[in-house]
Amino acid sequence: MEKGTKISVIIPVYAVENYLPECIESVLSQSYKQTEIILVDDGSPDKSPEICDNYALKYPNIRVIHKVNGGLSDARNSGIEQATGDYIAFLDGDDFWDNSDALLELVKRLEVTKAEVLNFSFKKYFEDTQEKIPYFFEAPEMPVELTDKKSQLKYLADNHLYISSACNKLIKKELFSEALKFEKGVYSEDVEWSACLLKEAKTMDFICSNFYCYRQRRDSISHTINDKKSNDLCNHIINCVKMAQIANGEEKTILSVYAAYQFGTYFIVQAQAENPQYNCINRLNEYRGILAYHQRNKKLLVLHIACKILGYKNVCKIVRFAYRKQR
């Protein structure tokens, strides 16, 4: 890793005026200073654009892109096009980092492994109680002696360390070709995008660094599951399963494990949805065999056995009934 590795931090901004200063300050406070911050104002209707401009006037490493509203994917794509760093990190405008040495730790790790994608952990931040819960509990860092992609993928799969998020990854800028553009106009875009990233990258790494705080907001629109959100997720899951089906070797294994986990999440999504999701459930029923790649994940193993005994559609009905009864 060459000295002075530059990190581009892309922050999509939309209706986050109450959270944006904390988000930006958490990057400005980093001890590692070889950074640029790209604030992408996605046609935000509140005071967020003004906040962005004020920060850009004060800090020379901050740039602002003002654009018409196009959604999270479009905002990220705009930021990628303007990024000049060696690596790219994504940070949502209502989230923040709580460790001022976070980037320094990541860059030091890259000096050793030179990975094209460095995965790290994160934690859920509940703003009501200010509680922070790590997503990976005592997850082991990938041994540095694993230098080939085959062994790296096996390690990630065996330990369930590869997840569907753009925000827990530091990614080499050179990887962002047409294949890694975020799909516009859809929800749950990270699900399929993360699978594509896994295929495109030549090397992967994981470090258990819990600095990313994923804010859990009561007013977040992600808490409401409408028909479009459900259908978009269904499409992404099916595409991930199809990617796994045509892959080979360790890439097939980790894509299958990854797709199985995404398939498992849909049991809860359909239970939370405003309306019964019969169409998506019928489509996903054809791919229920992916749960065989549970990789000793207890929840997925239970779902796999339940589907074999009761059928996928019936398990969906049971989960929806149980979820709605406890509300």
CSV table of C-alpha atoms in Angstrom, one decimal:
chain,number,residue,atom,x,y,z
A,1,MET,CA,0.0,0.0,0.0
A,2,GLU,CA,1.5,3.3,-1.1
A,3,LYS,CA,2.0,6.0,1.4
A,4,GLY,CA,-0.9,8.5,1.5
A,5,THR,CA,-3.7,6.2,0.3
A,6,LYS,CA,-6.6,8.5,-0.3
A,7,ILE,CA,-10.1,7.6,0.9
A,8,SER,CA,-13.2,9.0,-0.7
A,9,VAL,CA,-16.1,9.1,1.7
A,10,ILE,CA,-19.4,9.3,-0.2
A,11,ILE,CA,-22.4,10.6,1.8
A,12,PRO,CA,-25.8,10.6,0.1
A,13,VAL,CA,-28.0,13.4,1.6
A,14,TYR,CA,-31.8,13.5,1.7
A,15,ALA,CA,-33.9,15.0,4.4
A,16,VAL,CA,-31.4,14.4,7.2
A,17,GLU,CA,-30.8,17.9,8.5
A,18,ASN,CA,-31.1,16.8,12.1
A,19,TYR,CA,-28.4,14.1,11.7
A,20,LEU,CA,-26.1,15.4,9.0
A,21,PRO,CA,-23.7,17.5,11.1
A,22,GLU,CA,-23.0,14.6,13.4
A,23,CYS,CA,-22.4,12.4,10.3
A,24,ILE,CA,-20.0,14.9,8.7
A,25,GLU,CA,-18.2,15.7,11.9
A,26,SER,CA,-17.5,12.0,12.5
A,27,VAL,CA,-15.5,11.9,9.3
A,28,LEU,CA,-13.8,15.3,9.8
A,29,SER,CA,-12.6,14.0,13.2
A,30,GLN,CA,-10.7,11.1,11.7
A,31,SER,CA,-7.0,11.0,12.7
A,32,TYR,CA,-6.3,9.8,9.2
A,33,LYS,CA,-6.4,12.9,7.0
A,34,GLN,CA,-5.9,11.7,3.5
A,35,THR,CA,-9.6,11.9,2.7
A,36,GLU,CA,-12.1,13.6,0.6
A,37,ILE,CA,-15.8,13.9,1.6
A,38,ILE,CA,-18.3,14.0,-1.2
A,39,LEU,CA,-21.7,15.2,-0.1
A,40,VAL,CA,-24.4,14.3,-2.6
A,41,ASP,CA,-27.5,16.4,-2.1
A,42,ASP,CA,-30.2,14.3,-3.7
A,43,GLY,CA,-32.7,17.2,-4.1
A,44,SER,CA,-33.2,17.3,-0.3
A,45,PRO,CA,-36.3,19.3,0.6
A,46,ASP,CA,-35.0,20.5,4.0
A,47,LYS,CA,-32.0,22.5,5.1
A,48,SER,CA,-29.5,19.7,4.3
A,49,PRO,CA,-28.3,21.4,1.1
A,50,GLU,CA,-27.4,24.6,3.0
A,51,ILE,CA,-25.6,22.5,5.7
A,52,CYS,CA,-23.6,20.8,2.9
A,53,ASP,CA,-22.6,24.1,1.4
A,54,ASN,CA,-21.6,25.6,4.7
A,55,TYR,CA,-19.3,22.7,5.4
A,56,ALA,CA,-17.8,22.9,2.0
A,57,LEU,CA,-16.9,26.6,2.5
A,58,LYS,CA,-15.1,25.7,5.7
A,59,TYR,CA,-13.2,22.5,4.7
A,60,PRO,CA,-11.2,22.2,1.4
A,61,ASN,CA,-11.6,18.4,1.4
A,62,ILE,CA,-15.4,18.6,1.2
A,63,ARG,CA,-17.1,18.7,-2.1
A,64,VAL,CA,-20.9,19.0,-2.7
A,65,ILE,CA,-22.9,17.7,-5.6
A,66,HIS,CA,-26.4,19.1,-5.9
A,67,LYS,CA,-28.7,17.1,-8.1
A,68,VAL,CA,-32.4,16.4,-8.7
A,69,ASN,CA,-33.9,13.7,-6.6
A,70,GLY,CA,-33.0,10.2,-8.0
A,71,GLY,CA,-32.8,8.0,-4.9
A,72,LEU,CA,-30.0,6.5,-2.9
A,73,SER,CA,-28.5,4.5,-5.8
A,74,ASP,CA,-28.4,7.5,-8.1
A,75,ALA,CA,-26.8,9.6,-5.4
A,76,ARG,CA,-24.1,7.0,-4.8
A,77,ASN,CA,-23.4,6.6,-8.5
A,78,SER,CA,-23.0,10.4,-8.8
A,79,GLY,CA,-20.5,10.4,-5.9
A,80,ILE,CA,-18.5,7.5,-7.4
A,81,GLU,CA,-18.2,9.4,-10.7
A,82,GLN,CA,-16.6,12.4,-8.9
A,83,ALA,CA,-14.4,10.4,-6.4
A,84,THR,CA,-10.7,10.8,-6.8
A,85,GLY,CA,-9.6,8.5,-3.9
A,86,ASP,CA,-7.8,5.1,-4.1
A,87,TYR,CA,-10.6,3.5,-2.0
A,88,ILE,CA,-14.2,4.4,-1.5
A,89,ALA,CA,-16.3,4.3,1.7
A,90,PHE,CA,-20.1,4.9,1.9
A,91,LEU,CA,-21.7,6.6,4.8
A,92,ASP,CA,-25.5,7.3,4.9
A,93,GLY,CA,-26.4,10.8,5.9
A,94,ASP,CA,-28.2,9.8,9.1
A,95,ASP,CA,-25.5,7.5,10.3
A,96,PHE,CA,-22.1,8.2,11.8
A,97,TRP,CA,-18.7,6.8,12.9
A,98,ASP,CA,-17.9,6.7,16.6
A,99,ASN,CA,-14.1,6.0,16.4
A,100,SER,CA,-11.7,8.8,15.3
A,101,ASP,CA,-9.1,6.2,14.4
A,102,ALA,CA,-11.4,4.1,12.2
A,103,LEU,CA,-9.9,5.0,8.9
A,104,LEU,CA,-6.4,4.8,10.3
A,105,GLU,CA,-7.1,1.2,11.4
A,106,LEU,CA,-8.5,0.3,8.0
A,107,VAL,CA,-5.6,1.8,6.1
A,108,LYS,CA,-3.1,0.0,8.3
A,109,ARG,CA,-4.9,-3.2,7.6
A,110,LEU,CA,-4.7,-2.6,3.9
A,111,GLU,CA,-1.0,-2.0,4.2
A,112,VAL,CA,-0.7,-5.6,5.2
A,113,THR,CA,-3.3,-7.4,3.1
A,114,LYS,CA,-3.7,-5.0,0.1
A,115,ALA,CA,-7.2,-6.3,-0.3
A,116,GLU,CA,-9.5,-4.8,-3.0
A,117,VAL,CA,-12.4,-5.0,-0.5
A,118,LEU,CA,-12.0,-4.7,3.2
A,119,ASN,CA,-15.1,-5.7,5.1
A,120,PHE,CA,-15.7,-4.5,8.6
A,121,SER,CA,-18.3,-4.7,11.3
A,122,PHE,CA,-21.0,-2.2,12.3
A,123,LYS,CA,-23.4,-1.7,15.1
A,124,LYS,CA,-27.0,-0.7,15.4
A,125,TYR,CA,-27.6,2.6,17.2
A,126,PHE,CA,-31.0,3.0,18.8
A,127,GLU,CA,-31.5,6.8,19.1
A,128,ASP,CA,-34.2,6.4,21.7
A,129,THR,CA,-32.0,4.7,24.3
A,130,GLN,CA,-28.5,5.5,22.7
A,131,GLU,CA,-27.8,1.8,22.9
A,132,LYS,CA,-25.2,0.4,20.5
A,133,ILE,CA,-25.4,-3.3,19.5
A,134,PRO,CA,-22.6,-4.8,17.4
A,135,TYR,CA,-23.8,-6.8,14.4
A,136,PHE,CA,-20.9,-9.3,14.7
A,137,PHE,CA,-20.2,-10.5,18.2
A,138,GLU,CA,-16.5,-11.2,18.7
A,139,ALA,CA,-16.2,-12.0,15.0
A,140,PRO,CA,-12.6,-13.2,14.2
A,141,GLU,CA,-10.5,-11.1,11.9
A,142,MET,CA,-9.5,-12.9,8.7
A,143,PRO,CA,-6.0,-14.4,9.1
A,144,VAL,CA,-3.5,-12.3,7.1
A,145,GLU,CA,-2.0,-15.5,5.7
A,146,LEU,CA,-5.1,-16.1,3.6
A,147,THR,CA,-4.0,-14.3,0.5
A,148,ASP,CA,-5.9,-16.0,-2.3
A,149,LYS,CA,-9.5,-15.4,-3.1
A,150,LYS,CA,-10.5,-19.0,-2.8
A,151,SER,CA,-9.4,-19.3,0.9
A,152,GLN,CA,-10.7,-15.8,1.7
A,153,LEU,CA,-14.2,-16.7,0.4
A,154,LYS,CA,-14.2,-19.9,2.3
A,155,TYR,CA,-13.4,-18.0,5.5
A,156,LEU,CA,-16.1,-15.4,4.9
A,157,ALA,CA,-18.6,-18.1,4.2
A,158,ASP,CA,-17.7,-20.4,7.1
A,159,ASN,CA,-18.0,-17.4,9.5
A,160,HIS,CA,-21.0,-15.7,7.9
A,161,LEU,CA,-19.0,-12.4,7.6
A,162,TYR,CA,-20.2,-11.2,4.2
A,163,ILE,CA,-23.4,-9.2,4.4
A,164,SER,CA,-25.6,-7.1,2.0
A,165,SER,CA,-24.3,-3.6,2.8
A,166,ALA,CA,-22.3,-1.1,0.9
A,167,CYS,CA,-21.6,0.8,4.2
A,168,ASN,CA,-19.4,-1.9,5.9
A,169,LYS,CA,-16.9,-2.1,3.1
A,170,LEU,CA,-13.9,-0.1,2.0
A,171,ILE,CA,-13.6,-0.7,-1.8
A,172,LYS,CA,-10.9,-0.1,-4.3
A,173,LYS,CA,-12.0,2.7,-6.7
A,174,GLU,CA,-10.7,0.7,-9.7
A,175,LEU,CA,-13.5,-1.9,-9.2
A,176,PHE,CA,-16.3,0.5,-10.0
A,177,SER,CA,-17.0,-0.5,-13.6
A,178,GLU,CA,-20.5,-0.6,-15.2
A,179,ALA,CA,-21.0,-4.0,-13.4
A,180,LEU,CA,-20.9,-2.2,-10.0
A,181,LYS,CA,-23.2,0.7,-10.6
A,182,PHE,CA,-26.1,0.8,-8.1
A,183,GLU,CA,-29.4,0.0,-9.7
A,184,LYS,CA,-31.6,3.1,-9.7
A,185,GLY,CA,-35.3,3.2,-8.8
A,186,VAL,CA,-35.3,0.1,-6.6
A,187,TYR,CA,-35.2,-0.7,-2.9
A,188,SER,CA,-32.8,-3.1,-1.2
A,189,GLU,CA,-30.3,-2.3,-3.9
A,190,ASP,CA,-27.4,-3.5,-1.7
A,191,VAL,CA,-28.5,-7.1,-1.7
A,192,GLU,CA,-27.7,-7.8,-5.4
A,193,TRP,CA,-24.9,-5.2,-5.6
A,194,SER,CA,-23.0,-6.9,-2.8
A,195,ALA,CA,-23.3,-10.2,-4.6
A,196,CYS,CA,-21.9,-8.5,-7.8
A,197,LEU,CA,-19.0,-7.0,-5.7
A,198,LEU,CA,-18.2,-10.4,-4.4
A,199,LYS,CA,-17.8,-11.7,-8.0
A,200,GLU,CA,-15.8,-8.6,-9.3
A,201,ALA,CA,-13.2,-8.3,-6.5
A,202,LYS,CA,-10.0,-10.4,-6.8
A,203,THR,CA,-9.3,-10.2,-3.0
A,204,MET,CA,-11.3,-9.8,0.1
A,205,ASP,CA,-10.6,-9.2,3.8
A,206,PHE,CA,-12.4,-8.8,7.1
A,207,ILE,CA,-11.5,-6.8,10.2
A,208,CYS,CA,-13.7,-6.7,13.3
A,209,SER,CA,-13.8,-3.0,13.7
A,210,ASN,CA,-17.2,-1.7,15.0
A,211,PHE,CA,-17.1,2.0,14.3
A,212,TYR,CA,-20.0,2.3,11.9
A,213,CYS,CA,-23.2,3.3,13.7
A,214,TYR,CA,-26.4,2.4,11.8
A,215,ARG,CA,-29.1,4.7,13.2
A,216,GLN,CA,-32.4,3.0,14.0
A,217,ARG,CA,-35.0,5.7,13.4
A,218,ARG,CA,-38.6,5.4,14.2
A,219,ASP,CA,-39.6,7.7,11.3
A,220,SER,CA,-37.5,5.7,8.8
A,221,ILE,CA,-39.5,4.8,5.7
A,222,SER,CA,-37.6,1.5,5.7
A,223,HIS,CA,-39.8,0.3,8.5
A,224,THR,CA,-42.8,0.2,6.2
A,225,ILE,CA,-42.9,-2.7,3.8
A,226,ASN,CA,-45.1,-1.9,0.8
A,227,ASP,CA,-45.7,-4.1,-2.3
A,228,LYS,CA,-42.8,-2.4,-4.3
A,229,LYS,CA,-40.3,-2.9,-1.5
A,230,SER,CA,-41.3,-6.5,-1.2
A,231,ASN,CA,-41.2,-7.1,-5.0
A,232,ASP,CA,-37.8,-5.4,-5.4
A,233,LEU,CA,-36.3,-7.5,-2.6
A,234,CYS,CA,-37.8,-10.7,-4.1
A,235,ASN,CA,-36.2,-9.8,-7.5
A,236,HIS,CA,-32.8,-9.2,-5.9
A,237,ILE,CA,-32.9,-12.5,-3.9
A,238,ILE,CA,-33.8,-14.5,-7.0
A,239,ASN,CA,-31.0,-12.9,-9.0
A,240,CYS,CA,-28.6,-13.8,-6.2
A,241,VAL,CA,-29.7,-17.4,-6.2
A,242,LYS,CA,-29.2,-17.5,-10.0
A,243,MET,CA,-25.7,-16.1,-9.6
A,244,ALA,CA,-24.9,-18.8,-7.1
A,245,GLN,CA,-26.3,-21.5,-9.4
A,246,ILE,CA,-23.9,-20.7,-12.3
A,247,ALA,CA,-20.9,-20.0,-10.1
A,248,ASN,CA,-18.1,-22.5,-9.4
A,249,GLY,CA,-15.8,-23.5,-6.5
A,250,GLU,CA,-15.6,-21.4,-3.4
A,251,GLU,CA,-17.4,-18.5,-5.2
A,252,LYS,CA,-20.4,-20.8,-5.6
A,253,THR,CA,-20.3,-21.7,-1.9
A,254,ILE,CA,-20.2,-18.2,-0.6
A,255,LEU,CA,-22.8,-16.9,-3.1
A,256,SER,CA,-25.0,-19.7,-2.1
A,257,VAL,CA,-24.5,-19.0,1.7
A,258,TYR,CA,-25.1,-15.3,1.0
A,259,ALA,CA,-28.2,-16.0,-1.1
A,260,ALA,CA,-29.6,-18.4,1.6
A,261,TYR,CA,-29.3,-15.7,4.2
A,262,GLN,CA,-31.1,-13.2,2.0
A,263,PHE,CA,-33.7,-15.8,1.3
A,264,GLY,CA,-34.2,-16.3,5.0
A,265,THR,CA,-34.7,-12.6,5.6
A,266,TYR,CA,-37.8,-12.6,3.3
A,267,PHE,CA,-39.7,-14.7,5.9
A,268,ILE,CA,-39.7,-11.7,8.1
A,269,VAL,CA,-40.2,-9.1,5.3
A,270,GLN,CA,-43.4,-10.8,4.1
A,271,ALA,CA,-44.6,-11.0,7.6
A,272,GLN,CA,-44.1,-7.2,8.1
A,273,ALA,CA,-45.5,-6.3,4.7
A,274,GLU,CA,-48.7,-4.2,4.7
A,275,ASN,CA,-50.4,-6.7,2.3
A,276,PRO,CA,-49.9,-10.5,1.9
A,277,GLN,CA,-47.2,-11.1,-0.6
A,278,TYR,CA,-48.6,-14.1,-2.5
A,279,ASN,CA,-46.9,-13.3,-5.8
A,280,CYS,CA,-43.4,-13.0,-4.3
A,281,ILE,CA,-43.9,-16.1,-2.1
A,282,ASN,CA,-45.0,-18.1,-5.2
A,283,ARG,CA,-41.9,-17.0,-7.1
A,284,LEU,CA,-39.5,-17.6,-4.2
A,285,ASN,CA,-41.0,-21.1,-3.6
A,286,GLU,CA,-39.2,-22.3,-6.7
A,287,TYR,CA,-35.8,-21.4,-5.1
A,288,ARG,CA,-36.4,-22.7,-1.5
A,289,GLY,CA,-33.7,-25.3,-2.0
A,290,ILE,CA,-31.1,-22.5,-1.5
A,291,LEU,CA,-31.7,-22.9,2.3
A,292,ALA,CA,-29.7,-26.1,2.1
A,293,TYR,CA,-26.7,-23.7,2.2
A,294,HIS,CA,-27.5,-22.7,5.8
A,295,GLN,CA,-23.8,-23.3,6.8
A,296,ARG,CA,-24.7,-24.2,10.3
A,297,ASN,CA,-26.7,-21.0,10.9
A,298,LYS,CA,-29.3,-22.1,13.4
A,299,LYS,CA,-32.1,-19.9,12.2
A,300,LEU,CA,-31.6,-20.9,8.6
A,301,LEU,CA,-31.3,-24.5,9.5
A,302,VAL,CA,-34.6,-24.4,11.3
A,303,LEU,CA,-36.3,-22.7,8.3
A,304,HIS,CA,-34.7,-25.3,6.0
A,305,ILE,CA,-36.1,-28.2,8.0
A,306,ALA,CA,-39.5,-26.5,8.5
A,307,CYS,CA,-39.9,-25.9,4.8
A,308,LYS,CA,-39.0,-29.5,4.0
A,309,ILE,CA,-41.7,-30.7,6.5
A,310,LEU,CA,-44.4,-28.1,6.1
A,311,GLY,CA,-43.7,-26.4,2.8
A,312,TYR,CA,-42.3,-22.9,2.1
A,313,LYS,CA,-45.7,-21.3,1.6
A,314,ASN,CA,-47.1,-22.7,4.9
A,315,VAL,CA,-44.0,-21.6,6.8
A,316,CYS,CA,-44.5,-18.0,5.4
A,317,LYS,CA,-48.1,-18.1,6.6
A,318,ILE,CA,-47.0,-19.3,10.1
A,319,VAL,CA,-44.3,-16.6,10.4
A,320,ARG,CA,-46.7,-13.9,9.3
A,321,PHE,CA,-49.4,-15.0,11.7
A,322,ALA,CA,-46.9,-15.2,14.6
A,323,TYR,CA,-45.5,-11.8,13.8
A,324,ARG,CA,-48.9,-10.1,13.6
A,325,LYS,CA,-50.1,-11.8,16.8
A,326,GLN,CA,-47.3,-10.4,18.9
A,327,ARG,CA,-47.7,-6.8,17.7
